[in-house]
Short mmCIF file of C-alpha atoms and ligand atoms in Angstrom, two decimals:
data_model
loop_
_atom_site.label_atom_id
_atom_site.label_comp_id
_atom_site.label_asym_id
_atom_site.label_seq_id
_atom_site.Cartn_x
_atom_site.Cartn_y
_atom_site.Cartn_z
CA UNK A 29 118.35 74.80 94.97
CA UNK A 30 120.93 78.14 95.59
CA UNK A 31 121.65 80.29 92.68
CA UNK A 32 122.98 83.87 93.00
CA UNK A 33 118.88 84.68 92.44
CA UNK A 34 117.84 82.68 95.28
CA UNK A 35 120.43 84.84 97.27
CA UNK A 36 120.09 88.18 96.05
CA UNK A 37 116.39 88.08 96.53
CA UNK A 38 115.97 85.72 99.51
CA UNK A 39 113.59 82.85 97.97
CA UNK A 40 113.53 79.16 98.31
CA UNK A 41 113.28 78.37 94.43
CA UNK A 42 114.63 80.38 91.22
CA UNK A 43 111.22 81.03 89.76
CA UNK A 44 109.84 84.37 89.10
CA UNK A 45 106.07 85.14 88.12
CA UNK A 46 105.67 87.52 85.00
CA UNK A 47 104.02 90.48 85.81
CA UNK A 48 101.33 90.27 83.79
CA UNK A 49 98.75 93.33 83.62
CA UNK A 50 95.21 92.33 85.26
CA UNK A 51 96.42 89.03 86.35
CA UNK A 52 99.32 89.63 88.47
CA UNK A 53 97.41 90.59 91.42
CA UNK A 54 97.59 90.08 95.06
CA UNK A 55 96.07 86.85 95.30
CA UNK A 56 98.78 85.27 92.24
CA UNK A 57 101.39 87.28 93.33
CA UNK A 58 101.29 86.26 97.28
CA UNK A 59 100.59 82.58 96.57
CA UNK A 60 103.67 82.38 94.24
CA UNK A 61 106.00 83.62 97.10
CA UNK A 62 103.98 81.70 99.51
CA UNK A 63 105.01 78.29 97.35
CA UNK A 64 108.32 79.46 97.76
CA UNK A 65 109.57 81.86 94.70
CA UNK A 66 108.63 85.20 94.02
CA UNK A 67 105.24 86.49 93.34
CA UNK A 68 105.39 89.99 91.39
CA UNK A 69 102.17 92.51 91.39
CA UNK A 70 101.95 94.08 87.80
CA UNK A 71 101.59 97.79 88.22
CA UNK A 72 100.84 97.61 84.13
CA UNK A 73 98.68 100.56 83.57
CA UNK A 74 97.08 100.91 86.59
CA UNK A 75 96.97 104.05 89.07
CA UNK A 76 99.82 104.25 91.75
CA UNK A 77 97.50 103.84 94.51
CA UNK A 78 96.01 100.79 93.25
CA UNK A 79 99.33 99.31 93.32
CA UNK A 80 99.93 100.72 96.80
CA UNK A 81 96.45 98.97 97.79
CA UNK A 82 97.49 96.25 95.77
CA UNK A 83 100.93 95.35 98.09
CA UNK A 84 99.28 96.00 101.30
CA UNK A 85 96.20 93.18 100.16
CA UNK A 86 99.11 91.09 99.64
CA UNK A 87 101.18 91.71 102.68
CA UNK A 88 97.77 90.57 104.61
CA UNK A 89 98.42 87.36 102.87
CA UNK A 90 102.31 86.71 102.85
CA UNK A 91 105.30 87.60 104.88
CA UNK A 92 107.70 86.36 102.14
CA UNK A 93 109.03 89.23 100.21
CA UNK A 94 106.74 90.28 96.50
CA UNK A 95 108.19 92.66 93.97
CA UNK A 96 106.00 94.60 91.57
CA UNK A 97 106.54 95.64 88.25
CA UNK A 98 106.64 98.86 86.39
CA UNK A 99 105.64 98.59 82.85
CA UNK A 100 107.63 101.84 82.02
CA UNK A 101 104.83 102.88 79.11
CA UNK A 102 102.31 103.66 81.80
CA UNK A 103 100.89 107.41 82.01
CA UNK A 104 101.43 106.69 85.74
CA UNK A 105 104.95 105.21 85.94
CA UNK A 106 106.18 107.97 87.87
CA UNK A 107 103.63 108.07 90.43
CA UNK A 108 103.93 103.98 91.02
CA UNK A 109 107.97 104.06 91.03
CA UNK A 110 107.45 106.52 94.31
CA UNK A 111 104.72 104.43 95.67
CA UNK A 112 107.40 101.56 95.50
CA UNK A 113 109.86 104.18 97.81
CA UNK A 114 107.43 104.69 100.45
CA UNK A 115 106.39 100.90 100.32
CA UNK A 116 110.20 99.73 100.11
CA UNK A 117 109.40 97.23 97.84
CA UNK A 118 112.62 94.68 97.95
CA UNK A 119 112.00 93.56 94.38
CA UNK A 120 111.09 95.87 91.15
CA UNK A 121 111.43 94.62 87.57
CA UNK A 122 110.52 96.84 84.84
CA UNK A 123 109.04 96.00 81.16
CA UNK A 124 108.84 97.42 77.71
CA UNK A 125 111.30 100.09 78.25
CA UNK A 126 114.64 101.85 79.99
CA UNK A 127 113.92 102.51 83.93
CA UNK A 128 117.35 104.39 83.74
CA UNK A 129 115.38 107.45 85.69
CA UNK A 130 114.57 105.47 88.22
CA UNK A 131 117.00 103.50 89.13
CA UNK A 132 119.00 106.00 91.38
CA UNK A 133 116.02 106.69 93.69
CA UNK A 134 115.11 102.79 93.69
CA UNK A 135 118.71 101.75 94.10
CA UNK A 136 119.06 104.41 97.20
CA UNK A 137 116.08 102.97 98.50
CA UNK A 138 117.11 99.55 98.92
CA UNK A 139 115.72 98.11 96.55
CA UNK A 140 116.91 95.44 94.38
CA UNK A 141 116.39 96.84 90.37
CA UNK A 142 115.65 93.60 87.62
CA UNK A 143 114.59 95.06 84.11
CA UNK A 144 113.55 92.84 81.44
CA UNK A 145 115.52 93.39 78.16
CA UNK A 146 114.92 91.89 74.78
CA UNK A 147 118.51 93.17 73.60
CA UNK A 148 122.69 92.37 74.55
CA UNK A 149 122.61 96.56 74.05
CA UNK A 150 120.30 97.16 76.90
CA UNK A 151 121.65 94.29 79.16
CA UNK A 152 125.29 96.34 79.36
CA UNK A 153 123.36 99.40 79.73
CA UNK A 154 121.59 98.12 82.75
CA UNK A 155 124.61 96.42 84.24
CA UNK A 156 126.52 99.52 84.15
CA UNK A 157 123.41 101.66 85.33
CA UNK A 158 123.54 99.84 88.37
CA UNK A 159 120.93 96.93 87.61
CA UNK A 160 121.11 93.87 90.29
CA UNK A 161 120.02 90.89 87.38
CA UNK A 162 118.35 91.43 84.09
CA UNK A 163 115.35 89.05 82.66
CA UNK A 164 116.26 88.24 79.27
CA UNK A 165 112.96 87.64 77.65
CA UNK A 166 112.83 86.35 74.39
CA UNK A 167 110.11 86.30 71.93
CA UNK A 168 108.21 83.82 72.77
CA UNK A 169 106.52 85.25 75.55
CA UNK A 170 103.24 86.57 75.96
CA UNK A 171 102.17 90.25 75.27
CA UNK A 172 104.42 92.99 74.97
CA UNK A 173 108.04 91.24 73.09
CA UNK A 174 111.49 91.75 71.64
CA UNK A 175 112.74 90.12 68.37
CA UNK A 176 115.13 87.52 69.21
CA UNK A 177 114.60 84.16 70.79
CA UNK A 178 115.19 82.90 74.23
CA UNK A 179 117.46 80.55 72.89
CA UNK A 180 119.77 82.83 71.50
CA UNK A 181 119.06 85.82 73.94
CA UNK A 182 119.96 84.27 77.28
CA UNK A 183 123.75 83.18 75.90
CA UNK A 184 124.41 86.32 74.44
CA UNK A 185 123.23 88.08 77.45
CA UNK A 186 124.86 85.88 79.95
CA UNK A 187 128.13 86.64 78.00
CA UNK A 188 128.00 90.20 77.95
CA UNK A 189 127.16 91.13 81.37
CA UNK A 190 128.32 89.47 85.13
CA UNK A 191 125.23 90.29 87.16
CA UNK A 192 122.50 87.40 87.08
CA UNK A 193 120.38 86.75 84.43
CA UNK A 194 117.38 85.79 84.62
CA UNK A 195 115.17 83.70 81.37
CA UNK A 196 111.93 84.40 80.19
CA UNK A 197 109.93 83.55 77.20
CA UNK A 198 108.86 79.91 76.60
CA UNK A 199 109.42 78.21 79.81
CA UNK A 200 106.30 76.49 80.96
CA UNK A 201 107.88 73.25 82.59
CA UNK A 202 110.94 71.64 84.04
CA UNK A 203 112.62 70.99 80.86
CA UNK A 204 112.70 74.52 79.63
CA UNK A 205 114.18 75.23 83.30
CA UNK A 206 116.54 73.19 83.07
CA UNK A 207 117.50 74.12 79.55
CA UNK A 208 117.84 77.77 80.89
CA UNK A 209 120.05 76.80 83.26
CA UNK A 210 122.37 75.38 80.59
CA UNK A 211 122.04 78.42 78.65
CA UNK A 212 123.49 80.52 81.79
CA UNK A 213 120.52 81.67 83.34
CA UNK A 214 120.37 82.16 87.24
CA UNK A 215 116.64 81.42 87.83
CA UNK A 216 113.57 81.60 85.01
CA UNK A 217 110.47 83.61 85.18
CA UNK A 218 107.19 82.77 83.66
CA UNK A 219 104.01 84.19 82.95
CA UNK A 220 101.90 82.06 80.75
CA UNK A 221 101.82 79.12 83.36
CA UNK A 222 100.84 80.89 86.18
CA UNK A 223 97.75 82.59 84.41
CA UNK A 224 95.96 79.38 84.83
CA UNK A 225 96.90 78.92 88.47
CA UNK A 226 94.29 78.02 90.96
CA UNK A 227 94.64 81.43 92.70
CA UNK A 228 94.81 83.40 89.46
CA UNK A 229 91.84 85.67 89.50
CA UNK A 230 91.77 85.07 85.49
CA UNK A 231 88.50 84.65 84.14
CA UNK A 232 87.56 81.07 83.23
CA UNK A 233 86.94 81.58 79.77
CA UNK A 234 90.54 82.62 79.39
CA UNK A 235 92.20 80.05 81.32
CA UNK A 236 90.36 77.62 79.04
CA UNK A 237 91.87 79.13 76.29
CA UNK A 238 95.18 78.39 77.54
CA UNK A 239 94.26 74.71 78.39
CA UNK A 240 93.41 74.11 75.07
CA UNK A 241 95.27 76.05 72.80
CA UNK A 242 97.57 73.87 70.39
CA UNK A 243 101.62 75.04 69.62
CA UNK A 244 100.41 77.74 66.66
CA UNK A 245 97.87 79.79 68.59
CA UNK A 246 99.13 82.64 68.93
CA UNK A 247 99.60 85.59 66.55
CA UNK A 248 101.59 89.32 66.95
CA UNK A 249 99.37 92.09 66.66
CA UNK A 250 101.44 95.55 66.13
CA UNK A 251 104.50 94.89 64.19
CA UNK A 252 103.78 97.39 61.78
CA UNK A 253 103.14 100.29 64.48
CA UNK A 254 106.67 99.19 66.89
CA UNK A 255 105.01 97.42 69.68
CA UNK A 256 104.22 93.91 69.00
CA UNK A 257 101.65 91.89 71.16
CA UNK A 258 101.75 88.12 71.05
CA UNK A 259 98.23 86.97 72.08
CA UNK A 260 96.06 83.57 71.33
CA UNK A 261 93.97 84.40 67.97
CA UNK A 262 90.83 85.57 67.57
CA UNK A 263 88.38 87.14 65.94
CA UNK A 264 89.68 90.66 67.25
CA UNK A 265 93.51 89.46 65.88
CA UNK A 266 91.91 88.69 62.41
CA UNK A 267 90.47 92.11 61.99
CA UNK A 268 93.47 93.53 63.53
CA UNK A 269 96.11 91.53 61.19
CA UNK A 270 93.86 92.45 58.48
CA UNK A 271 93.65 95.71 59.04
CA UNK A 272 97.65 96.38 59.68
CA UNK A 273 97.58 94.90 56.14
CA UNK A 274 95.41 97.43 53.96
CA UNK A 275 97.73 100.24 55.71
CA UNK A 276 95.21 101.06 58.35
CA UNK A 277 96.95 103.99 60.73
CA UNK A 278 97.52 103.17 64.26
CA UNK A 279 95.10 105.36 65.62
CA UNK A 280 92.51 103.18 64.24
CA UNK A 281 94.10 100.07 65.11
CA UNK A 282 94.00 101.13 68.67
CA UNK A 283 90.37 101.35 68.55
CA UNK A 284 89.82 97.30 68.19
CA UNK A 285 92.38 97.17 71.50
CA UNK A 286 90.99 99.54 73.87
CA UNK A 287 90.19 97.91 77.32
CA UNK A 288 90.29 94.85 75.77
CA UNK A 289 93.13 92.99 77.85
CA UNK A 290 90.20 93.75 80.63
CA UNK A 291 87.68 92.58 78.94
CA UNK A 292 89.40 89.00 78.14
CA UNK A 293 90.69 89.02 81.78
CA UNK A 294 87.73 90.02 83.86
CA UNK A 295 84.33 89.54 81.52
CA UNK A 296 85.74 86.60 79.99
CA UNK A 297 85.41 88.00 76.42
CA UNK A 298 87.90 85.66 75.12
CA UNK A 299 86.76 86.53 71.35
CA UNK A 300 86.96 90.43 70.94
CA UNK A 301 89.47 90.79 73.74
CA UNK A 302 92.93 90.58 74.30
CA UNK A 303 94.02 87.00 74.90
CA UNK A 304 98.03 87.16 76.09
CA UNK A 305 99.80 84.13 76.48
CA UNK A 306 102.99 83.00 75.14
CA UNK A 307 104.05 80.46 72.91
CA UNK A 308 104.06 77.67 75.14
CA UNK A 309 100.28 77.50 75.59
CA UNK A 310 100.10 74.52 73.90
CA UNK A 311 101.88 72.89 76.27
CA UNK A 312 99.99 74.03 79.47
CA UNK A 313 97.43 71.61 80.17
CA UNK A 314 95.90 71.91 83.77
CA UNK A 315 95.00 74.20 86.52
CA UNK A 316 97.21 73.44 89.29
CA UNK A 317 97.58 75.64 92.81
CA UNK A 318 101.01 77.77 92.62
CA UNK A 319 102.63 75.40 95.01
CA UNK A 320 101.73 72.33 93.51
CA UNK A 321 103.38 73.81 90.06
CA UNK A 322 106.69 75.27 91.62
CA UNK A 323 107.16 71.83 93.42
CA UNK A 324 106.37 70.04 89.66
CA UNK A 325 108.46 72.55 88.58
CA UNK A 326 111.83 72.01 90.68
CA UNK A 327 111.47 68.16 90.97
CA UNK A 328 111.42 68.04 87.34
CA UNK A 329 114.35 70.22 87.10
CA UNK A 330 117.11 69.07 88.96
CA UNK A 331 115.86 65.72 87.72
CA UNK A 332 116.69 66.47 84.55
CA UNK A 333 119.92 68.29 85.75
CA UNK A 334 121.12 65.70 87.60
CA UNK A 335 121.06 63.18 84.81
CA UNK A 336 123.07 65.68 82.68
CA UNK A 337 125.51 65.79 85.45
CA UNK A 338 125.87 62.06 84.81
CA UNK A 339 126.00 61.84 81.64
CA UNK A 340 128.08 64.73 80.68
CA UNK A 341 130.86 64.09 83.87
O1 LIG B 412 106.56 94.43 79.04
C1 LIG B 412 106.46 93.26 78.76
N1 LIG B 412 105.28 92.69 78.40
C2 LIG B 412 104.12 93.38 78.31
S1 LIG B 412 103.88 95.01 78.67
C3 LIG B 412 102.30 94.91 78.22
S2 LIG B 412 101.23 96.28 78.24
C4 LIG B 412 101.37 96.80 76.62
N2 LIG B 412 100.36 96.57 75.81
C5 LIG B 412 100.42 96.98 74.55
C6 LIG B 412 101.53 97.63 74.03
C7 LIG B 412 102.59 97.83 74.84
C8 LIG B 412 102.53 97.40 76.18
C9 LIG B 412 102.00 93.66 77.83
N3 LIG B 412 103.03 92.82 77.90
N4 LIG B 412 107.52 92.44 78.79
C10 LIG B 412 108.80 92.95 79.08
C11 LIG B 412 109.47 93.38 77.84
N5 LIG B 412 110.21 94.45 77.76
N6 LIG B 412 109.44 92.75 76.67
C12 LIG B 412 110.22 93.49 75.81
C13 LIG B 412 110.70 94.54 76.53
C14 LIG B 412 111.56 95.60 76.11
C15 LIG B 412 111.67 95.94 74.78
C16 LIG B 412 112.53 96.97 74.41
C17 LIG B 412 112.30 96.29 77.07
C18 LIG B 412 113.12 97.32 76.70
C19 LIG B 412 113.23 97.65 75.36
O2 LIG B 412 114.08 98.65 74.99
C20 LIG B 412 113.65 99.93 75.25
C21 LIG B 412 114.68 100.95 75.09
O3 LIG B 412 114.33 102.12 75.36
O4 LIG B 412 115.84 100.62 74.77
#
């Protein structure tokens, strides 16, 4: 399958993995571009020079290209957007934030520059900033999120702007590829899906959670503070939600969340930690290597695309 994302970024298929903090590691990252699309190391909040160590453990397992991503509210997002000049990265995408700072050194570099945006206002922005494709990620996805929908995101985006776009938020199978497709998109990237992956390094208790959450599982921490966090609930997201309610300031609030994305990811604590996944959770139902998803993925796809073909010619 060619779309101007399989071009632009030399991959077989137009899937994407999130870059999810903790999880998108080596290991994830190098087995999704190993199956074929493109496997992206999540700088999150991590030190530059794990992130440098990070690529090189990768590049010992994959000669296809990776990309990493910069999630721009990181005390060290300056440090790790160098690290990706001297390791001329081909890929970066950027999260929960503008990486208009960046973007000359990155473009100059090579590199090709995808931020997500969760708003028409920042797509244009990007475009004209010298962006190569957005990800329009709507608010279904996991962890850090805009306010509108995928559904009504990607075809406002796709309108406004001519580089690619790329959807997130809500895609977990071939039918919500396919419908992203319709919408515009170029390609789809997805987090929740690949958490449970054979080669994710997720801890058990968490993938578990995944498998067997139902469509209402998760909840948004942090609407009242500006940064809402979608996440499975809990007992952490009950005291938290209660606790936004009786006016609690944020400082306390951020007590209940320190380290605990680590502690669901790593120790398993799947009750007082931080549980991201996105909506479609309740759909994911098995652990499957990354290669036998992306080939579920695109046979189910241009399946379904085919028969719209037919039926709409
Ligand atoms: O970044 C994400 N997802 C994330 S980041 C993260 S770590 C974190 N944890 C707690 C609080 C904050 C961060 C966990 N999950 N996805 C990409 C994304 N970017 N979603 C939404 C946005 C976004 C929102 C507003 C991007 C830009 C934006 O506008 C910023 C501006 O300055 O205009």
């Amino acid at each position: 399958m060619k779309t101007r994302i399989t071009e632009l970024l030399q991959i077989e298929y137009p899937i994407i993995q999130g870059g999810m903090a903790w999880v998108a590691e080596h290991n994830l990252a190098a087995a999704v571009s190993n199956a074929g699309g493109l496997g992206i190391i999540g700088a999150a909040n991590a030190p530059a020079e794990w992130v440098r160590q990070e690529i090189h453990k990768a590049r010992e397992i994959t000669d296809r290209p990776i990309g990493v991503n910069v999630m721009l509210l990181s005390p060290y997002a300056d440090e790790v957007a160098q690290v990706l000049v001297e390791e001329n990265i081909p890929v970066i995408t950027t999260g929960a934030g503008n990486p208009g700072k960046y973007m000359d050194m990155w473009k100059r570099n090579g590199s090709k520059v995808i931020p997500v945006v969760a708003s028409v206002a920042l797509a244009r922005m990007m475009e004209k900033g010298g962006a190569d494709a957005v990800i329009a990620e709507g608010t279904e996805s996991g962890g850090h999120i805009g306010a509108s929908t995928t559904m009504t995101l990607v075809p406002q985006v796709v309108d406004a702007v001519k580089i690619p776009v790329i959807a997130a938020g809500g895609i977990g199978d071939g039918r919500g590829m396919a419908a992203a497709f319709m919408l515009g998109a170029d390609a789809v990237q997805m987090g929740t899906r690949f958490v449970v992956a054979k080669e994710s390094i997720c801890h058990q208790n968490y993938k578990d959670r995944i498998i067997k959450a139902k469509d209402i599982d998760s909840a948004v921490t942090g609407r009242t503070h500006g940064h809402p966090v979608r996440q499975l609930r809990n007992q952490m997201t009950k005291e938290y939600l209660q606790k936004e309610k009786d006016g609690v300031p944020f400082e306390e609030l951020e007590l209940l969340t320190v380290g605990a994305l680590r502690n669901a990811v790593v120790e398993g604590d799947v009750k007082n930690g931080t549980v991201m996944a996105g909506q479609i959770a309740g759909m994911i139902k098995k652990e499957q290597t990354c290669k036998e998803m992306i080939e579920e993925l695109m046979s189910e796809t241009t399946e379904l695309l085919q028969k719209a073909g037919t039926r709409y010619e």
